[in-house]
Amino acid sequence: MPDAHDVLFRTLADPTRRALFERLCREGEKTVGALTAQAGVSQPVVSKHLGILKQAGLVRDRHEGRQTHYSAQLGALAPLVDWTREMAGFWQSRFNALEDLLKRMDQ
Amino acid sequence: MPDAHDVLFRTLADPTRRALFERLCREGEKTVGALTAQAGVSQPVVSKHLGILKQAGLVRDRHEGRQTHYSAQLGALAPLVDWTREMAGFWQSRFNALEDLLKRMDQ
DNA sequence: AGTTTACATAGCTCTACAGCTATGTATAGA
DNA sequence: TCTATACATAGCTGTAGAGCTATGTAAACT
């Protein structure tokens, strides 16, 4: 039974799938057709990726007639942020190459 | 040519490899032997994973006699943090399920 | 009812890669 | 120098999964 980090990393590791998620983040809700038009892969492949993103909790779907609208669920990224913070935390007292990183995280 | 995000996500997607990186973050510098003893896979596999982590910039190696000491390079996680922040940014004006996330990121 | 459109599912192939064992290389010790 | 130790590399096998085409399902339109 893979943990939350596992699912997130594995889901986002595929470039095509990550690109779909990024588009949904940037441009908001999109239909499968609209996503397919720019994805560079076939419609079944897009549907499959969206299914995997949905399983990971990264997207929601909304049915409207025969269209399905997908949208990103940003909250699902929380475990990833936590993991990064945790790794950074372990290191906090060791090096200072991480100052850059912490500056980024704290904005 | 895969970009930095691609390399990071793909590198961290493997559980065995991510576990190695996590141990190096938690416990600091370790030899290949010490890592192998707890990894649950053979020594060549550990060496291979460490090589991949090194290529991704996530670890450094230091040779001392016939031992090789590996240590985590936290700075390499920066692109991942930036990516997450970017995705969050795109959404900032859309939903507020992300308030949780931003709270975490800003500490 | 029949057709078209939108998406999902099924079934296949092919490649990437994680794991193994065996071997190579280099350092430490006898 | 000969052996033992520590790690890296080579070569192989098995499997997960990303892509495809073909087909299924369901809604809109005529």
Tab-separated table of C-alpha atoms (C1' of nucleotides) in Angstrom:
chain	number	residue	atom	x	y	z
A	1	MET	CA	0.000	0.000	0.000
A	2	PRO	CA	1.769	3.083	-1.278
A	3	ASP	CA	1.579	6.214	0.836
A	4	ALA	CA	0.405	9.659	-0.236
A	5	HIS	CA	3.870	10.801	-1.273
A	6	ASP	CA	4.283	7.780	-3.450
A	7	VAL	CA	1.031	8.373	-5.284
A	8	LEU	CA	1.786	12.057	-5.823
A	9	PHE	CA	5.334	11.608	-7.039
A	10	ARG	CA	4.420	8.740	-9.321
A	11	THR	CA	1.409	10.578	-10.697
A	12	LEU	CA	3.366	13.746	-11.428
A	13	ALA	CA	6.408	11.918	-12.791
A	14	ASP	CA	4.873	11.468	-16.233
A	15	PRO	CA	5.428	14.583	-18.387
A	16	THR	CA	2.196	14.256	-20.362
A	17	ARG	CA	0.176	13.853	-17.195
A	18	ARG	CA	1.954	16.673	-15.415
A	19	ALA	CA	1.383	18.926	-18.435
A	20	LEU	CA	-2.345	18.198	-18.211
A	21	PHE	CA	-2.368	19.099	-14.536
A	22	GLU	CA	-0.378	22.275	-15.208
A	23	ARG	CA	-2.837	23.382	-17.881
A	24	LEU	CA	-5.730	22.848	-15.500
A	25	CYS	CA	-3.910	24.921	-12.899
A	26	ARG	CA	-3.084	27.718	-15.341
A	27	GLU	CA	-6.268	27.861	-17.356
A	28	GLY	CA	-8.871	26.448	-15.022
A	29	GLU	CA	-11.607	23.987	-15.894
A	30	LYS	CA	-11.352	22.273	-19.291
A	31	THR	CA	-13.203	19.563	-21.172
A	32	VAL	CA	-11.472	16.378	-22.295
A	33	GLY	CA	-11.764	17.560	-25.885
A	34	ALA	CA	-10.092	20.874	-25.175
A	35	LEU	CA	-7.289	19.122	-23.323
A	36	THR	CA	-6.840	16.536	-26.066
A	37	ALA	CA	-6.545	19.235	-28.738
A	38	GLN	CA	-3.283	20.436	-27.201
A	39	ALA	CA	-1.968	17.334	-25.488
A	40	GLY	CA	-0.155	15.747	-28.419
A	41	VAL	CA	-1.586	12.330	-27.591
A	42	SER	CA	-4.844	10.568	-28.414
A	43	GLN	CA	-8.110	11.154	-26.571
A	44	PRO	CA	-8.110	7.761	-24.824
A	45	VAL	CA	-4.664	8.498	-23.468
A	46	VAL	CA	-5.839	11.854	-22.146
A	47	SER	CA	-8.849	10.203	-20.499
A	48	LYS	CA	-6.594	7.620	-18.878
A	49	HIS	CA	-4.232	10.247	-17.515
A	50	LEU	CA	-7.141	12.259	-16.176
A	51	GLY	CA	-8.395	9.128	-14.455
A	52	ILE	CA	-5.032	8.652	-12.768
A	53	LEU	CA	-4.893	12.320	-11.758
A	54	LYS	CA	-8.381	11.927	-10.320
A	55	GLN	CA	-7.377	8.854	-8.318
A	56	ALA	CA	-4.504	10.856	-6.883
A	57	GLY	CA	-6.961	13.554	-5.891
A	58	LEU	CA	-5.259	16.106	-8.127
A	59	VAL	CA	-8.322	16.781	-10.278
A	60	ARG	CA	-12.119	16.729	-10.031
A	61	ASP	CA	-14.553	15.976	-12.822
A	62	ARG	CA	-17.935	17.507	-13.462
A	63	HIS	CA	-20.352	16.039	-15.969
A	64	GLU	CA	-22.433	18.365	-18.122
A	65	GLY	CA	-24.373	16.639	-20.857
A	66	ARG	CA	-21.956	14.511	-22.790
A	67	GLN	CA	-18.986	16.632	-21.797
A	68	THR	CA	-16.778	16.068	-18.794
A	69	HIS	CA	-15.111	19.110	-17.283
A	70	TYR	CA	-11.932	18.577	-15.295
A	71	SER	CA	-10.390	20.999	-12.843
A	72	ALA	CA	-7.276	20.926	-10.674
A	73	GLN	CA	-7.557	20.297	-6.949
A	74	LEU	CA	-4.645	22.180	-5.520
A	75	GLY	CA	-5.163	20.919	-1.991
A	76	ALA	CA	-3.934	17.515	-3.085
A	77	LEU	CA	-0.426	18.960	-3.354
A	78	ALA	CA	-0.280	19.457	0.402
A	79	PRO	CA	1.498	16.168	1.188
A	80	LEU	CA	4.178	17.097	-1.328
A	81	VAL	CA	4.715	20.487	0.300
A	82	ASP	CA	4.815	18.842	3.716
A	83	TRP	CA	7.331	16.283	2.544
A	84	THR	CA	9.613	18.968	1.163
A	85	ARG	CA	9.357	20.970	4.369
A	86	GLU	CA	10.137	17.838	6.354
A	87	MET	CA	13.255	17.099	4.320
A	88	ALA	CA	14.314	20.719	4.653
A	89	GLY	CA	13.705	20.539	8.384
A	90	PHE	CA	16.040	17.603	8.877
A	91	TRP	CA	18.746	19.585	7.272
A	92	GLN	CA	18.130	22.902	8.850
A	93	SER	CA	21.137	22.722	11.133
A	94	ARG	CA	23.568	21.102	8.751
A	95	PHE	CA	24.288	23.152	5.665
A	96	ASN	CA	23.377	26.587	4.537
A	97	ALA	CA	22.932	25.827	0.874
A	98	LEU	CA	19.362	25.489	2.026
A	99	GLU	CA	19.012	29.162	2.785
A	100	ASP	CA	18.057	29.696	-0.814
A	101	LEU	CA	15.425	27.055	-0.494
A	102	LEU	CA	13.940	28.379	2.698
A	103	LYS	CA	13.840	31.868	1.274
A	104	ARG	CA	11.807	30.528	-1.611
A	105	MET	CA	9.432	28.635	0.659
A	106	ASP	CA	8.824	31.558	2.951
A	107	GLN	CA	8.370	33.753	-0.095
B	1	MET	CA	15.531	16.836	-23.225
B	2	PRO	CA	13.631	16.621	-19.980
B	3	ASP	CA	13.469	19.720	-17.833
B	4	ALA	CA	14.435	20.034	-14.174
B	5	HIS	CA	10.952	19.222	-12.902
B	6	ASP	CA	10.892	16.091	-14.964
B	7	VAL	CA	14.183	14.838	-13.591
B	8	LEU	CA	13.182	15.574	-10.012
B	9	PHE	CA	9.744	14.021	-10.169
B	10	ARG	CA	10.982	10.944	-11.995
B	11	THR	CA	13.909	10.525	-9.643
B	12	LEU	CA	11.772	10.814	-6.533
B	13	ALA	CA	8.955	8.670	-7.910
B	14	ASP	CA	10.714	5.423	-7.044
B	15	PRO	CA	10.042	4.436	-3.398
B	16	THR	CA	13.387	2.737	-2.828
B	17	ARG	CA	15.262	5.701	-4.218
B	18	ARG	CA	13.175	8.221	-2.327
B	19	ALA	CA	13.750	6.251	0.884
B	20	LEU	CA	17.492	6.482	0.330
B	21	PHE	CA	17.255	10.220	-0.131
B	22	GLU	CA	15.060	10.566	2.958
B	23	ARG	CA	17.558	8.650	5.077
B	24	LEU	CA	20.361	10.901	3.887
B	25	CYS	CA	18.250	13.928	4.799
B	26	ARG	CA	17.350	12.557	8.225
B	27	GLU	CA	20.628	10.978	9.232
B	28	GLY	CA	23.207	12.882	7.229
B	29	GLU	CA	26.162	11.404	5.388
B	30	LYS	CA	26.203	7.608	4.957
B	31	THR	CA	28.368	5.038	3.194
B	32	VAL	CA	26.958	2.753	0.532
B	33	GLY	CA	27.352	-0.165	2.910
B	34	ALA	CA	25.400	1.527	5.680
B	35	LEU	CA	22.641	2.433	3.242
B	36	THR	CA	22.546	-1.070	1.784
B	37	ALA	CA	22.191	-2.643	5.227
B	38	GLN	CA	18.771	-1.029	5.647
B	39	ALA	CA	17.591	-0.645	2.078
B	40	GLY	CA	16.078	-4.073	1.546
B	41	VAL	CA	17.715	-4.388	-1.866
B	42	SER	CA	21.134	-5.530	-3.046
B	43	GLN	CA	24.248	-3.354	-2.989
B	44	PRO	CA	24.418	-2.900	-6.777
B	45	VAL	CA	20.843	-1.659	-6.744
B	46	VAL	CA	21.684	0.856	-4.027
B	47	SER	CA	24.714	2.040	-6.000
B	48	LYS	CA	22.569	2.461	-9.083
B	49	HIS	CA	19.949	4.476	-7.245
B	50	LEU	CA	22.617	6.662	-5.693
B	51	GLY	CA	24.000	7.273	-9.181
B	52	ILE	CA	20.596	8.409	-10.378
B	53	LEU	CA	20.136	10.631	-7.325
B	54	LYS	CA	23.546	12.123	-8.028
B	55	GLN	CA	22.681	12.819	-11.660
B	56	ALA	CA	19.584	14.639	-10.434
B	57	GLY	CA	21.777	16.724	-8.144
B	58	LEU	CA	20.004	15.398	-5.060
B	59	VAL	CA	23.120	13.857	-3.506
B	60	ARG	CA	26.883	14.365	-3.442
B	61	ASP	CA	29.524	11.696	-3.041
B	62	ARG	CA	32.816	11.905	-1.223
B	63	HIS	CA	35.469	9.223	-1.597
B	64	GLU	CA	37.488	8.192	1.407
B	65	GLY	CA	39.706	5.188	0.897
B	66	ARG	CA	37.563	2.439	-0.500
B	67	GLN	CA	34.392	3.876	0.985
B	68	THR	CA	32.059	6.313	-0.730
B	69	HIS	CA	30.090	8.658	1.499
B	70	TYR	CA	26.857	10.088	0.146
B	71	SER	CA	25.006	13.115	1.459
B	72	ALA	CA	21.774	14.859	0.452
B	73	GLN	CA	21.908	18.116	-1.451
B	74	LEU	CA	18.790	19.900	-0.364
B	75	GLY	CA	19.228	22.812	-2.754
B	76	ALA	CA	18.304	20.497	-5.595
B	77	LEU	CA	14.726	20.490	-4.341
B	78	ALA	CA	14.338	24.152	-5.221
B	79	PRO	CA	12.768	23.585	-8.649
B	80	LEU	CA	10.181	21.374	-7.013
B	81	VAL	CA	9.305	24.053	-4.481
B	82	ASP	CA	9.151	26.649	-7.235
B	83	TRP	CA	6.892	24.449	-9.321
B	84	THR	CA	4.498	23.930	-6.443
B	85	ARG	CA	4.449	27.648	-5.696
B	86	GLU	CA	3.791	28.357	-9.359
B	87	MET	CA	0.845	25.959	-9.500
B	88	ALA	CA	-0.504	27.477	-6.309
B	89	GLY	CA	-0.057	30.934	-7.770
B	90	PHE	CA	-2.153	30.198	-10.822
B	91	TRP	CA	-4.951	29.184	-8.566
B	92	GLN	CA	-4.682	31.929	-6.057
B	93	SER	CA	-7.695	33.805	-7.306
B	94	ARG	CA	-9.909	30.856	-8.075
B	95	PHE	CA	-10.676	28.633	-5.132
B	96	ASN	CA	-9.978	28.826	-1.467
B	97	ALA	CA	-9.361	25.160	-0.858
B	98	LEU	CA	-5.815	26.318	-1.346
B	99	GLU	CA	-5.787	28.418	1.766
B	100	ASP	CA	-4.770	25.322	3.675
B	101	LEU	CA	-1.902	24.813	1.311
B	102	LEU	CA	-0.673	28.384	1.439
B	103	LYS	CA	-0.842	28.369	5.177
B	104	ARG	CA	1.440	25.355	5.169
B	105	MET	CA	3.861	26.924	2.717
B	106	ASP	CA	4.124	30.191	4.603
B	107	GLN	CA	4.497	28.229	7.804
C	1	DA	C1'	-35.175	5.709	-34.631
C	2	DG	C1'	-30.901	6.786	-36.597
C	3	DT	C1'	-26.709	9.603	-36.657
C	4	DT	C1'	-23.214	12.195	-34.704
C	5	DT	C1'	-20.551	13.852	-30.971
C	6	DA	C1'	-17.998	13.334	-26.389
C	7	DC	C1'	-15.884	10.610	-23.513
C	8	DA	C1'	-14.663	6.033	-21.274
C	9	DT	C1'	-13.103	1.296	-21.511
C	10	DA	C1'	-10.776	-2.816	-23.486
C	11	DG	C1'	-7.112	-4.981	-25.352
C	12	DC	C1'	-2.765	-4.844	-27.330
C	13	DT	C1'	2.385	-3.636	-28.005
C	14	DC	C1'	6.640	-1.797	-26.837
C	15	DT	C1'	9.800	0.523	-24.027
C	16	DA	C1'	11.747	2.029	-19.619
C	17	DC	C1'	13.554	0.529	-15.701
C	18	DA	C1'	13.938	-1.825	-11.030
C	19	DG	C1'	15.677	-5.804	-9.448
C	20	DC	C1'	18.975	-9.669	-9.610
C	21	DT	C1'	23.843	-12.166	-10.139
C	22	DA	C1'	28.387	-11.973	-11.778
C	23	DT	C1'	32.350	-9.468	-12.446
C	24	DG	C1'	35.544	-5.444	-12.461
C	25	DT	C1'	38.383	-1.953	-9.958
C	26	DA	C1'	40.609	-0.040	-6.298
C	27	DT	C1'	42.045	0.320	-1.468
C	28	DA	C1'	43.271	-1.833	3.071
C	29	DG	C1'	45.394	-5.302	5.545
C	30	DA	C1'	48.292	-9.751	6.245
D	1	DT	C1'	52.006	-10.101	-3.258
D	2	DC	C1'	47.951	-12.187	-1.969
D	3	DT	C1'	43.522	-11.844	0.103
D	4	DA	C1'	39.645	-9.400	1.688
D	5	DT	C1'	36.693	-5.518	1.649
D	6	DA	C1'	33.907	-1.611	-0.541
D	7	DC	C1'	31.884	-0.035	-4.181
D	8	DA	C1'	30.875	0.336	-9.322
D	9	DT	C1'	29.705	-1.661	-13.721
D	10	DA	C1'	27.847	-5.142	-16.982
D	11	DG	C1'	24.441	-7.945	-18.499
D	12	DC	C1'	20.183	-10.147	-17.949
D	13	DT	C1'	15.019	-10.778	-16.728
D	14	DG	C1'	10.529	-9.478	-15.455
D	15	DT	C1'	7.091	-6.109	-14.988
D	16	DA	C1'	4.756	-1.662	-14.907
D	17	DG	C1'	2.860	1.522	-17.636
D	18	DA	C1'	2.388	4.873	-21.691
D	19	DG	C1'	1.005	4.867	-26.108
D	20	DC	C1'	-1.999	3.117	-29.845
D	21	DT	C1'	-6.653	1.405	-32.268
D	22	DA	C1'	-11.082	-0.420	-31.740
D	23	DT	C1'	-15.202	-0.486	-29.381
D	24	DG	C1'	-18.696	0.723	-25.801
D	25	DT	C1'	-21.941	4.088	-23.670
D	26	DA	C1'	-24.517	7.965	-23.448
D	27	DA	C1'	-26.223	12.459	-24.741
D	28	DA	C1'	-27.627	15.845	-28.448
D	29	DC	C1'	-29.515	16.569	-32.864
D	30	DT	C1'	-32.473	15.537	-37.151
